[in-house]
GROMACS .gro file of C-alpha atoms in nm:
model
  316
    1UNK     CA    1  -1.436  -0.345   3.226
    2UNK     CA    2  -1.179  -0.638   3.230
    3UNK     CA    3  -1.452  -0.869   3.174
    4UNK     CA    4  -1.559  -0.679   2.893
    5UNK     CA    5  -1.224  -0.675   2.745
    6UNK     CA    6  -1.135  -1.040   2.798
    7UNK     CA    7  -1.438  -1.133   2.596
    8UNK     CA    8  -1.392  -0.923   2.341
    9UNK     CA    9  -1.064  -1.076   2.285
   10UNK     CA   10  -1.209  -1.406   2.310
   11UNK     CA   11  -1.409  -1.308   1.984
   12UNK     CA   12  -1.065  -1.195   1.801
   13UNK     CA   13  -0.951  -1.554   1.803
   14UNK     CA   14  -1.181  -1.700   1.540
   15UNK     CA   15  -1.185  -1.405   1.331
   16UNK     CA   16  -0.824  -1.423   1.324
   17UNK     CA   17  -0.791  -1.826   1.226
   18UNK     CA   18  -1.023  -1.720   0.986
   19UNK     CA   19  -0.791  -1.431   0.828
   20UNK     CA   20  -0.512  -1.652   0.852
   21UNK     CA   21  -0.676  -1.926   0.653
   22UNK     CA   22  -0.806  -1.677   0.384
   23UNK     CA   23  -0.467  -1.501   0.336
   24UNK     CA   24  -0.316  -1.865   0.342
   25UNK     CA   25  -0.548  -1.969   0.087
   26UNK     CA   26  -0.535  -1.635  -0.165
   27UNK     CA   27  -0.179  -1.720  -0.184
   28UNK     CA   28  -0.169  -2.090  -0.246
   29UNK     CA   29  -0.485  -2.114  -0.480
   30UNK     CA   30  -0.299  -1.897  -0.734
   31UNK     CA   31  -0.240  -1.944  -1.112
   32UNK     CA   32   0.119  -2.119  -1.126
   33UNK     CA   33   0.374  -2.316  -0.958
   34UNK     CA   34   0.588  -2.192  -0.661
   35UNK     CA   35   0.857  -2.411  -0.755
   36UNK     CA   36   0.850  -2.324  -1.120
   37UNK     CA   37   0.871  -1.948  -1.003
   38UNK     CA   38   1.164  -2.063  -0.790
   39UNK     CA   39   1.362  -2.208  -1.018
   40UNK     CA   40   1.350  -1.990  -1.336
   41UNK     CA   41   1.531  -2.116  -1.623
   42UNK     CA   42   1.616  -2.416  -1.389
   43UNK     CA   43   1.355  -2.515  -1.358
   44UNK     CA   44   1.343  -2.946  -1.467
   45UNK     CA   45   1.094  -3.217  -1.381
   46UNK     CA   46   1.383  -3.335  -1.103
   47UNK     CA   47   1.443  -3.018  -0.924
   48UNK     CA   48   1.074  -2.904  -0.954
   49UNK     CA   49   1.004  -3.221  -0.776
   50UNK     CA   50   1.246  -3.188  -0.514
   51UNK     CA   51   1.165  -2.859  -0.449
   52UNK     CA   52   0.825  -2.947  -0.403
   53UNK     CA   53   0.897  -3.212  -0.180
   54UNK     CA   54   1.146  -3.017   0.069
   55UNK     CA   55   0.879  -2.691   0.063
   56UNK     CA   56   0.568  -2.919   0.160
   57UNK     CA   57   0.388  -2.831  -0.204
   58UNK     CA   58   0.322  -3.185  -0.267
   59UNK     CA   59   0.148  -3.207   0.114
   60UNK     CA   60  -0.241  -3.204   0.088
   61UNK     CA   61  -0.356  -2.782   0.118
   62UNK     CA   62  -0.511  -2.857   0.491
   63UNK     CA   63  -0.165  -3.017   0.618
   64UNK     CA   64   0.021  -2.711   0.469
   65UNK     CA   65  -0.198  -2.466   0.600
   66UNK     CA   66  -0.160  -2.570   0.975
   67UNK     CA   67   0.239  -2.641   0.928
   68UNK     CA   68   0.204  -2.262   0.768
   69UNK     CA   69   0.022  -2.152   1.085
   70UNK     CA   70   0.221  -2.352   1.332
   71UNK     CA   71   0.571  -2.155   1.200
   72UNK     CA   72   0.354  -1.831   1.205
   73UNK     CA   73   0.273  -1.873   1.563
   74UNK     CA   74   0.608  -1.938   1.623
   75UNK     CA   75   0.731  -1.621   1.460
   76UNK     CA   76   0.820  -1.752   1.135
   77UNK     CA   77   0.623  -1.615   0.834
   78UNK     CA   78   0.872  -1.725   0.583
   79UNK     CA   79   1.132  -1.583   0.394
   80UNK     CA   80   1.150  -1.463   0.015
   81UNK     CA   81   1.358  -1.674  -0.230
   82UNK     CA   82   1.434  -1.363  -0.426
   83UNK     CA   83   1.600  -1.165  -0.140
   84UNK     CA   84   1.614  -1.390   0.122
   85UNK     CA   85   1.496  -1.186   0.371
   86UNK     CA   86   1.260  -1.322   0.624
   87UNK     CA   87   0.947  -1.199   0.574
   88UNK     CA   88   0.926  -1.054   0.959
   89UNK     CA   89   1.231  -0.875   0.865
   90UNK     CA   90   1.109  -0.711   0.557
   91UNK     CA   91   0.781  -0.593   0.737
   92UNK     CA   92   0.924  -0.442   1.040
   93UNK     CA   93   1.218  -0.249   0.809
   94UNK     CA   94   0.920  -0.093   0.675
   95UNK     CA   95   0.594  -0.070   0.916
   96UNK     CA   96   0.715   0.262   1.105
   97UNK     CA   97   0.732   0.417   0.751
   98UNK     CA   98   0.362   0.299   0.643
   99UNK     CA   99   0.218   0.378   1.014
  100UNK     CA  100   0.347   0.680   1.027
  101UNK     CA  101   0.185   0.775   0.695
  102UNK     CA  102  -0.122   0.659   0.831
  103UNK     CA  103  -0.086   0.859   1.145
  104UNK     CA  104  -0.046   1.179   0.995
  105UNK     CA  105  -0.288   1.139   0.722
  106UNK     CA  106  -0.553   1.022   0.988
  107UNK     CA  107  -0.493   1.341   1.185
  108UNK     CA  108  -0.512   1.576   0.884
  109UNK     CA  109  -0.811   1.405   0.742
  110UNK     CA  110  -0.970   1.471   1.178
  111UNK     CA  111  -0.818   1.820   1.169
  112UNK     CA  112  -1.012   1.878   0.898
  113UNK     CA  113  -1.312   1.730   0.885
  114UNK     CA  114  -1.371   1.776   1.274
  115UNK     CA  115  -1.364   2.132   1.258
  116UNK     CA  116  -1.585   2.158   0.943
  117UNK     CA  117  -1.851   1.912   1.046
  118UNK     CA  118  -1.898   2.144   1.403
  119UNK     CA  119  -1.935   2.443   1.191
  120UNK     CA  120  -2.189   2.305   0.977
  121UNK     CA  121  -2.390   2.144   1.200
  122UNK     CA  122  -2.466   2.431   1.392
  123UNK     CA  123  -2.508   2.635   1.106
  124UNK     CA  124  -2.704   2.365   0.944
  125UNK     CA  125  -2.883   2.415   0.637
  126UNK     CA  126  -2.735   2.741   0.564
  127UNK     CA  127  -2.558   2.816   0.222
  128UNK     CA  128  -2.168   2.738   0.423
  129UNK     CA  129  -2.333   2.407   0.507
  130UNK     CA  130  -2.473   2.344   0.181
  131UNK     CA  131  -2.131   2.481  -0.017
  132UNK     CA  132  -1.921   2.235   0.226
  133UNK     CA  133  -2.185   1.917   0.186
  134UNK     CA  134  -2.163   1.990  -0.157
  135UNK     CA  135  -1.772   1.998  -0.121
  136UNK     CA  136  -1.740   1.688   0.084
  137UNK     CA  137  -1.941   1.471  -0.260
  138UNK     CA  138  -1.655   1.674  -0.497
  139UNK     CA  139  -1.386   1.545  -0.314
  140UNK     CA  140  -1.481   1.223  -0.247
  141UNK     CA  141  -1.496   1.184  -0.653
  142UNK     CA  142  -1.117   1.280  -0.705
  143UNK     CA  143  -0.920   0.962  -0.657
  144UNK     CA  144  -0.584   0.932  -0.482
  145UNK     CA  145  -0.319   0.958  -0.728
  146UNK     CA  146  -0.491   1.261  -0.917
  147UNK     CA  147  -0.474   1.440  -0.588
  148UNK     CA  148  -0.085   1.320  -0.561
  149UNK     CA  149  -0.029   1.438  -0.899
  150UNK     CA  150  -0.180   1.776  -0.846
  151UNK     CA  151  -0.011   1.840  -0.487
  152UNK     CA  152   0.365   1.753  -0.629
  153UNK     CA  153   0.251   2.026  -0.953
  154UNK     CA  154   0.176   2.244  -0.671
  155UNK     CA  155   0.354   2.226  -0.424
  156UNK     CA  156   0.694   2.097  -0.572
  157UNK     CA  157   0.714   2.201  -0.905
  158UNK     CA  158   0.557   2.531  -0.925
  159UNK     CA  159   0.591   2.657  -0.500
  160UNK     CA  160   0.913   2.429  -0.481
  161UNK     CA  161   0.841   2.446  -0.094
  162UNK     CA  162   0.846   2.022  -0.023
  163UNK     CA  163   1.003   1.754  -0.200
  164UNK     CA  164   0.831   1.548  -0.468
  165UNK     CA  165   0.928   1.179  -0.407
  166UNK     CA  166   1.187   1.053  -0.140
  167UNK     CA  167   1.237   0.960   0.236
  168UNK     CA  168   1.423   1.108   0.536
  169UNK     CA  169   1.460   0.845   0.793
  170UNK     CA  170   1.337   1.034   1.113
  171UNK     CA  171   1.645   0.935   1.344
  172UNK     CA  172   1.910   1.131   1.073
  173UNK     CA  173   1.637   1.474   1.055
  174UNK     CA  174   1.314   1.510   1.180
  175UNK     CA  175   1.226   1.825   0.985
  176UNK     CA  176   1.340   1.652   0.647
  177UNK     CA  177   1.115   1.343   0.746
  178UNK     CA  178   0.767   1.566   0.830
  179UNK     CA  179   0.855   1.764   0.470
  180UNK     CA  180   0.938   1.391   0.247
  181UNK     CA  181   0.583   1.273   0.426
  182UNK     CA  182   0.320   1.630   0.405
  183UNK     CA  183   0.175   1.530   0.068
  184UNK     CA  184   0.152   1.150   0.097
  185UNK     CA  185  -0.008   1.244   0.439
  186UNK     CA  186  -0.245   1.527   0.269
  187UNK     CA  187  -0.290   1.336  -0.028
  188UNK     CA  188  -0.431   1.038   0.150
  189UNK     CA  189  -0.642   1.308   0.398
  190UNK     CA  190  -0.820   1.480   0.127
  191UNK     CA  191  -0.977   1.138   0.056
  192UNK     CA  192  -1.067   1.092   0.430
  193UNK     CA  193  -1.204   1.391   0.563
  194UNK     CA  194  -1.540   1.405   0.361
  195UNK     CA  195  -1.656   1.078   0.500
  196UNK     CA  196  -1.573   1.205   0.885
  197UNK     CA  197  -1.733   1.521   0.848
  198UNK     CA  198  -2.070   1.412   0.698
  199UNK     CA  199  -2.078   1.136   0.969
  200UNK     CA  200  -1.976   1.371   1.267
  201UNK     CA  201  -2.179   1.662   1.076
  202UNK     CA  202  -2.535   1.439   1.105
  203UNK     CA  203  -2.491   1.283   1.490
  204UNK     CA  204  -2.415   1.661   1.570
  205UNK     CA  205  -2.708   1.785   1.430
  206UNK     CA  206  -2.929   1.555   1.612
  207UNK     CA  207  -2.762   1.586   1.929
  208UNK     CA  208  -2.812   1.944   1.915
  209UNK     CA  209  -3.201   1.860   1.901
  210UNK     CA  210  -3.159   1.688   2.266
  211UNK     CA  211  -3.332   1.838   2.558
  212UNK     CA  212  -2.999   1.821   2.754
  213UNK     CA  213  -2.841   2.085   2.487
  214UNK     CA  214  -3.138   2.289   2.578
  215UNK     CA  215  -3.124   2.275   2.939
  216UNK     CA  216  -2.727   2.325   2.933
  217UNK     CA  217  -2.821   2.654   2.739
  218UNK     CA  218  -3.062   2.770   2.949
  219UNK     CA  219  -2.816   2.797   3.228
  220UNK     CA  220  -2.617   2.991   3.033
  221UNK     CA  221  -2.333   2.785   2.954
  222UNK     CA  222  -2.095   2.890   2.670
  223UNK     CA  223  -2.186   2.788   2.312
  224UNK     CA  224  -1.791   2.651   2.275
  225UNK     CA  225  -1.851   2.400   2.628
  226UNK     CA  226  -2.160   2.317   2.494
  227UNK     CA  227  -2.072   2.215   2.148
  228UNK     CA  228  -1.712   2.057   2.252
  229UNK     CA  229  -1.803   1.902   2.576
  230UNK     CA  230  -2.180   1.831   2.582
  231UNK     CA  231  -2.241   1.755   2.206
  232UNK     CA  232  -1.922   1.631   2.053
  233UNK     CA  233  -1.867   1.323   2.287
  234UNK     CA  234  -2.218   1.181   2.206
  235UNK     CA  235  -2.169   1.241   1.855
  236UNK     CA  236  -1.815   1.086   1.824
  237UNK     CA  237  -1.928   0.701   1.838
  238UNK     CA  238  -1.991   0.684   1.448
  239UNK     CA  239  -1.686   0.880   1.410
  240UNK     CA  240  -1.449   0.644   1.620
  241UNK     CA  241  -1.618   0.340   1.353
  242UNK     CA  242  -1.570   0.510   1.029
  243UNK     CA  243  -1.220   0.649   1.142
  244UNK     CA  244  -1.136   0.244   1.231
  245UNK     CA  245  -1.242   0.130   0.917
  246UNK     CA  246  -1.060   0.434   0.755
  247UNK     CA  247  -0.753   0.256   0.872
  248UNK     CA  248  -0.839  -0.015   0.629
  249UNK     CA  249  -0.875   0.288   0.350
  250UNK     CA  250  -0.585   0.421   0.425
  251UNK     CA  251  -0.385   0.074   0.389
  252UNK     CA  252  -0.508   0.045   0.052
  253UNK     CA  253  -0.437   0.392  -0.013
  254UNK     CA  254  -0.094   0.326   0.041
  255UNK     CA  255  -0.044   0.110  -0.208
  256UNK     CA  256  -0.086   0.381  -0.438
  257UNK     CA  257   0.052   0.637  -0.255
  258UNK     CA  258   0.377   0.526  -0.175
  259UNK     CA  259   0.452   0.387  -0.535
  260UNK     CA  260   0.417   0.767  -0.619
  261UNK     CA  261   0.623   0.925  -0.372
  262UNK     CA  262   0.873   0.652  -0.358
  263UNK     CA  263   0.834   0.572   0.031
  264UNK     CA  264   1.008   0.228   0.149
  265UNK     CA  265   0.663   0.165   0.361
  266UNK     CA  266   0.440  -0.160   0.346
  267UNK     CA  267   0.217  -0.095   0.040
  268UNK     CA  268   0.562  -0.026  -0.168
  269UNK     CA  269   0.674  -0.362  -0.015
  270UNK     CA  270   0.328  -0.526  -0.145
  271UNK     CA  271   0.333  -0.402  -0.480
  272UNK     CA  272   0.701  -0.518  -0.552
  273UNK     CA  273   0.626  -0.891  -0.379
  274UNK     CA  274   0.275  -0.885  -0.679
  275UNK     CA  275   0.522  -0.767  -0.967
  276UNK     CA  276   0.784  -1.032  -0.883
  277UNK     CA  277   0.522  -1.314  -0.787
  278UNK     CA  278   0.708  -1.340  -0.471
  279UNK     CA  279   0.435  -1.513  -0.303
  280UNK     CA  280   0.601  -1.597   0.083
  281UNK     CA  281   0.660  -1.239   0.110
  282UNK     CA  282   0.310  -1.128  -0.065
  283UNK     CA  283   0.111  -1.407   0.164
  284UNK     CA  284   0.310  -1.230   0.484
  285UNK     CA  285   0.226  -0.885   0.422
  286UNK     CA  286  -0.141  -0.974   0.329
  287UNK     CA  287  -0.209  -1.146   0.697
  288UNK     CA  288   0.029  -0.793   0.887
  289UNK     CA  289  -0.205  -0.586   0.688
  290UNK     CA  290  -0.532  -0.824   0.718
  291UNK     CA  291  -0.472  -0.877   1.162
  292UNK     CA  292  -0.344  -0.498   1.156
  293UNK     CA  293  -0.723  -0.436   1.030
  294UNK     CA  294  -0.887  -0.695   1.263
  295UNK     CA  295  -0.695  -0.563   1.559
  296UNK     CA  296  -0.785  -0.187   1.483
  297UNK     CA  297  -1.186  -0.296   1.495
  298UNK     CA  298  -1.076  -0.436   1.859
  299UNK     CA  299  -0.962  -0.059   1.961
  300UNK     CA  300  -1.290   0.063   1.816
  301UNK     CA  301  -1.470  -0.153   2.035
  302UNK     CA  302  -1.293  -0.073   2.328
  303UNK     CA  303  -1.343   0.333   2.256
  304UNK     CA  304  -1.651   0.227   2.234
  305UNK     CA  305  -1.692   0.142   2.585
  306UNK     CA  306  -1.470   0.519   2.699
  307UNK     CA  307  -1.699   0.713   2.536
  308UNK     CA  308  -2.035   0.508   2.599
  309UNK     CA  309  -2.060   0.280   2.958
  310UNK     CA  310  -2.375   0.146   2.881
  311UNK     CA  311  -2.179  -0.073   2.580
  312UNK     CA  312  -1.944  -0.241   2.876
  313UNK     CA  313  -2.195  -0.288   3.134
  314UNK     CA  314  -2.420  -0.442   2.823
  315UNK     CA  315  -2.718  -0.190   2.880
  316UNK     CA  316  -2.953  -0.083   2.601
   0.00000   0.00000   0.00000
């Protein structure tokens, strides 16, 4: 298993020089001057120059790109001339508000779909399985912000049981914080759970086919060990993929998300850096969100290798 691990992360280092080069070139192969942004009004042939000169902008791209990656290794990402605040600082003030969005989104969209795709796929082909296949297509059509809009109607302005837009920091009340983040959360899981229970719905089915489902019946094992023991491991390797790449779903759903229910997270932080062309913080948020993606894929892999030995002792 170590060895197994240790190469895997030798594989994450040229994936991640190559994220770090794309983010590094998205932001400097732009329409526009930096300096000119900069600057404003004040912006003059001498002080554009200067500022050039002291930011590196009149350095050939491949000489700013390593001096870029150099300070990023070293923990500098930058810092944004509109706020000045570094662009670590910035992040960190609002990951835990983005990942916990993500957290509980990803366990409503598994609390739901996990449940469904069991009952389906042992009652497959019936008219439940056909009514929640058909289901699964519907909601995978309705896209994010028409489900926000509909849950705040709902549940806000008509129920009045949770809050429409605002955050409770968890520290000052932890019931206040789970209420400000159960429809971003649900909003954001009723676009996830159709894809995780048509993919967990389908390995089910053919795992229930396998001779070793048979023979555990035949000894009279209980249908609930069977299913959740014998036939959901097996069937949760596509799963633990398509819930990975969810994660880079979900980042790009909170984008969206947030702007609507006026969370401080990291897609909030995103949009604001694109509407105010502040590049050094858009550029820093781009390669969190980009590695934060690369490095989820590297937890995949190593689930992989839990739930299936044969992947980390490199067997067929």
């Amino acid at each position: 298993m170590p060895g197994f691990v240790a190469q895997r992360l030798l594989y994450l280092v040229p994936v991640l020089l190559a994220v770090s080069l794309l983010t590094f070139l998205i932001a400097s192969l732009l329409p526009g001057d930096l300096a000119y942004v900069i600057l404003g009004d004040q912006a003059t042939p001498d002080k554009v120059a200067a500022l050039r000169h002291d930011m590196g902008l009149d350095q050939p791209i491949w000489w700013r790109y390593l001096s870029w990656l150099g300070n990023v290794l070293q923990g500098d990402f930058g810092r944004s001339f509109r706020t000045g605040q570094t662009v670590l600082q910035a992040v960190m003030e609002r990951l835990p508000v983005s990942l916990e969005l993500m957290l509980l989104a990803q366990l409503g969209a598994l609390a739901i779909g996990i449940p469904l795709a069991i009952a389906c796929a042992v009652r497959s082909g019936s008219a439940f399985d056909r009514f929640m296949t058909g289901s699964a297509f519907s909601m995978l059509s309705v896209p994010a912000f028409l489900s926000a809009i509909l849950l705040i109607y709902l549940f806000a302005v008509e129920l009045r049981w949770l809050p429409a837009t605002g955050y409770v920091p968890f520290s000052e009340d932890p019931v206040g914080n789970l209420r400000c983040f159960l429809l971003p959360a649900l909003t954001l899981a009723l676009g996830e759970w159709p894809v995780l229970m048509r993919v967990l719905r389908s390995d089910m089915i053919a795992t229930l086919q396998e001779d070793y489902i048979a023979m555990a019946r035949a000894k009279g094992l209980k249908p609930s060990r069977i299913l959740l023991v014998h036939a959901l491991k097996p069937s949760s390797l596509t799963l633990v993929t398509v819930t990975g790449i969810n994660i880079g779903r979900l980042i790009g759903g909170t984008v969206i998300v947030e702007s609507i229910f006026a969370l401080p997270g990291i897609g909030r932080l995103l949009l604001g850096a694109i509407f105010t062309r502040d590049l050094i913080i858009l550029q820093g948020v781009v390669l969190f969100v980009a590695c934060g993606y690369v490095l989820m894929n590297f937890v995949v892999d190593m689930l992989y290798a839990v739930l299936d030995p044969r992947i980390r002792h490199g067997h067929a």
